[in-house]
């Protein structure tokens, strides 16, 4: 809701309020952003919260002769410029034709539209939301999205440049967006050195900033810094939103945790270079800025031209990070993700990359696909290596013709066969790139971002296509149109594996070329990319697109406007992934993060982890498999099948539910008592236990996950605390644990085995196939309030002093799932119980050993007996 009285403005969402006013000099003074408050209907009580000024202090600059008490340095503003006494980092920096760089934004007019139909804006894309001059209407009504919209118009006092700031208020999701556009209404050129999107001036600086940095294979690592003094800059200059510093960040009061305390979240709907500045000044005020990175940025704004900045997103929560994330998740789900896949369940896929890399042919892929189909997987994806002479990463990017040696029947032949198996088919492309070793590069060496006067630096042996050029964009659209139309392609993984270097457009100056305007290239590249994505997603609306950039090097809201999911990281190790996915979870709903079960030892870390852990972590994302199922044993395949059945059963909760993190949150070390796991061994520094809960929309179902990184002996008791359940609902709580592999117990098996079993011998493998140790069973019926507040005291953990079926055995890297279902009074029988009953019945009918203690030498089959011959007598006996 937007309330306006004269020049006072109050923007209200369900739980938050944002307020500002125009003062006597025409500056927009920020007054309040926080928990929802009630103002007088005429907003006359703004006077109470307005900062009082009678005399200018010390050596600060007074605005002008008439306003000697007004110093910009100590004032909270909605927009700012340099040169008039405000010493903080400015919102916009311009150079006028006479060389002047002072900028002063003075209110000119405003316009309000309540309940407007809007579509999220991407600068320069085909569906930018703009106002029809004078009519107060939006030009484009591409999608039915309702928001209250307020546009404020400022004029630079001495030069004819207009700055429009548009606020979009999304009441239900507690999100307010804002973006800026700059119009040169004068007769001379203006150089834009900086045009940001968001400015939030808070009256206090006692905040912690929580940012997400990283690199390849270790994206979204959260860290926090005190924002009490000086300036902190989070920024990307990779040409993408980058894995080095995601544009999503938060600020919070120091005691804030996952479930309590004040915090704000910010993001940018943009996929290029960005920067987020927190500038705390000498007066204890904190300025938050976010927008396009101005390093190397310079935009020539000719008379009559407009420059649009991307849209920024902000939200506030008085109830900790989980509630803040929920705001961001709901916003992304409702207003960012669009198209046919917006609310659809995402398919479970098998991706060929870690299964085969470049080394495959049709036969190998079909074998994999068959395994996938048998396991219940729904989509088969052929990754890199299917086109040109692409046997490694040195060649063929740009030549999008299938490799007929690998695929004698073409993409279509493969897709048809895959379809016949009951799977849908998808493939990998990297349309923004070209290898020097390619036909495309030979034909158009100037189509890349490169300066012919200098040696080009290398990045994965490839060059970036110059998407600022129309003919290049047309080529990309046309070549992809051919690929996507060549077979029944229902999914596309759109990769981008090079960060920017040697940025230089060789486009001709005629026709809008960029000679001497190289400071515009990085931003124009992103605009070009959006144009291409818009065109292709419009032409192929049924395709599920997945973004990717060496994993998460371009994980942002701009990409999510077109591609509903993004490959979160090239790191598929579940222990790393838990950190990474938890990082994403602060700002992005988990179905937007695709996550795969991969091989063990893992290809990036060589770490061995149990399959159930890999599944538990990947299950809290859009699930896929990326491993060579063709090599899986029957036992492993059975496990995969079980997982897939389970995931399908809970997919709607996992992909559309409300997500909660356990523990104390990213500021844990600032909070007495640590992150709730401080008594446990914490070797990684990130917390030993990761605890997640996903709850269905109406709270009738929930899935929980607990991941333990390192075992610490003699820490028997651990409690799982679900969150988000309905307090008054009764739930059946149960776990998903079927059995343990006896090999996990190493040579402890010999304490009960009647014959000696060598740890890595053949015998143990054979025994392991026949004998499983029963796992602990957790099953309770309890009210939501009890489950959430007292928690579920899980079975005693194995501590080296004894083991039976009531002992929980968590080895290192153990991830376990829990389920909660509303108990409607019918007999509570879980899958596990059914399985148990089945086992018991079978045992009664035909007694069979289920535990190591029960091994009877009389009954050792012949093959085991043979193997024991080689292993010798048990020396302890
Ligand atoms: C980088 C991606 O992140 C991987 O998943 C894979 O698709 C490779 N590129 C293929 O070259």
PDB file of C-alpha atoms and ligand atoms in Angstrom, residues 353 383-384 428 460 493 495 497 548 550-551 567 570, ligand 1:
ATOM      1  CA  UNK A 353      28.911 -34.745 -17.341  1.00  0.00           C
ATOM      2  CA  UNK A 383      26.168 -32.420 -21.355  1.00  0.00           C
ATOM      3  CA  UNK A 384      29.188 -30.932 -23.143  1.00  0.00           C
ATOM      4  CA  UNK A 428      23.999 -28.612 -22.889  1.00  0.00           C
ATOM      5  CA  UNK A 460      39.224 -22.273 -20.660  1.00  0.00           C
ATOM      6  CA  UNK A 493      21.537 -26.321 -19.719  1.00  0.00           C
ATOM      7  CA  UNK A 495      26.520 -22.717 -19.637  1.00  0.00           C
ATOM      8  CA  UNK A 497      32.510 -20.753 -18.604  1.00  0.00           C
ATOM      9  CA  UNK A 548      25.080 -22.392 -15.394  1.00  0.00           C
ATOM     10  CA  UNK A 550      31.144 -22.966 -14.288  1.00  0.00           C
ATOM     11  CA  UNK A 551      28.602 -23.796 -11.587  1.00  0.00           C
ATOM     12  CA  UNK A 567      23.358 -25.180 -11.474  1.00  0.00           C
ATOM     13  CA  UNK A 570      30.487 -27.646  -9.994  1.00  0.00           C
TER      14      UNK A 570
HETATM   15  C1  LIG B   1      30.878 -26.287 -16.526  1.00  0.00           C
HETATM   16  C2  LIG B   1      29.631 -26.774 -15.886  1.00  0.00           C
HETATM   17  O1  LIG B   1      29.459 -26.162 -14.647  1.00  0.00           O
HETATM   18  C3  LIG B   1      29.668 -28.286 -15.797  1.00  0.00           C
HETATM   19  O2  LIG B   1      28.548 -28.747 -15.118  1.00  0.00           O
HETATM   20  C4  LIG B   1      29.747 -28.836 -17.184  1.00  0.00           C
HETATM   21  O3  LIG B   1      28.570 -28.560 -17.878  1.00  0.00           O
HETATM   22  C5  LIG B   1      30.950 -28.275 -17.912  1.00  0.00           C
HETATM   23  N1  LIG B   1      30.986 -26.848 -17.856  1.00  0.00           N
HETATM   24  C6  LIG B   1      30.970 -28.714 -19.346  1.00  0.00           C
HETATM   25  O4  LIG B   1      31.973 -28.140 -20.054  1.00  0.00           O
END
